[in-house]
Amino acid sequence: LTPNQAAAVRKNIAREQEWTEKRAAEQAAMAAAGVPDAPEGKATVSGEIISVKWKDSDFGGAYKMLVRADAGYKVWGTLPAAIERAQQNAMYGDNNWPTRVTFKATFERSQDDSKFGFFKRPTLIEAA
């Protein structure tokens, strides 16, 4: 390896350690606070939209959202089309997404983190 490549490897190792420590601290804080595990199966979730991101795929891509549920766990999945349409109608081209959402979907808990889950096919959307 060249000196710059070795420095890049060391930097990545340090970044990975920081990320691991941060994740462990976050999980410990969630466990201490009594945050329940993410749901599995069909459930209704209410919470705050933390982020909305476009993800490309072989089928054209879609908006995805990360939601911190009122109970404390986080879930990731497809942004409902009703929210996307409302946002586009309200302010075309601006990313002023609603801040809160309630929806029903099919959930699957992450294998790596019980306080994180994935959802698909969201329905009965209420956004504020």
PDB file of C-alpha atoms in Angstrom, residues 21-35 113 115:
ATOM      1  CA  GLU A  21     -19.432   2.722  19.732  1.00  0.00           C
ATOM      2  CA  LYS A  22     -22.143   5.256  18.850  1.00  0.00           C
ATOM      3  CA  ARG A  23     -24.547   2.480  17.850  1.00  0.00           C
ATOM      4  CA  ALA A  24     -23.844   0.529  21.068  1.00  0.00           C
ATOM      5  CA  ALA A  25     -24.427   3.668  23.170  1.00  0.00           C
ATOM      6  CA  GLU A  26     -27.681   4.373  21.349  1.00  0.00           C
ATOM      7  CA  GLN A  27     -28.898   0.808  21.854  1.00  0.00           C
ATOM      8  CA  ALA A  28     -27.975   0.910  25.556  1.00  0.00           C
ATOM      9  CA  ALA A  29     -29.857   4.202  25.982  1.00  0.00           C
ATOM     10  CA  MET A  30     -32.908   2.749  24.233  1.00  0.00           C
ATOM     11  CA  ALA A  31     -32.813  -0.374  26.415  1.00  0.00           C
ATOM     12  CA  ALA A  32     -32.452   1.739  29.584  1.00  0.00           C
ATOM     13  CA  ALA A  33     -35.397   3.895  28.520  1.00  0.00           C
ATOM     14  CA  GLY A  34     -37.566   0.809  28.001  1.00  0.00           C
ATOM     15  CA  VAL A  35     -38.093   1.309  24.269  1.00  0.00           C
ATOM     16  CA  ASP A 113     -31.153  -4.432  15.904  1.00  0.00           C
ATOM     17  CA  LYS A 115     -35.304  -1.561  17.910  1.00  0.00           C
TER      18      LYS A 115
END
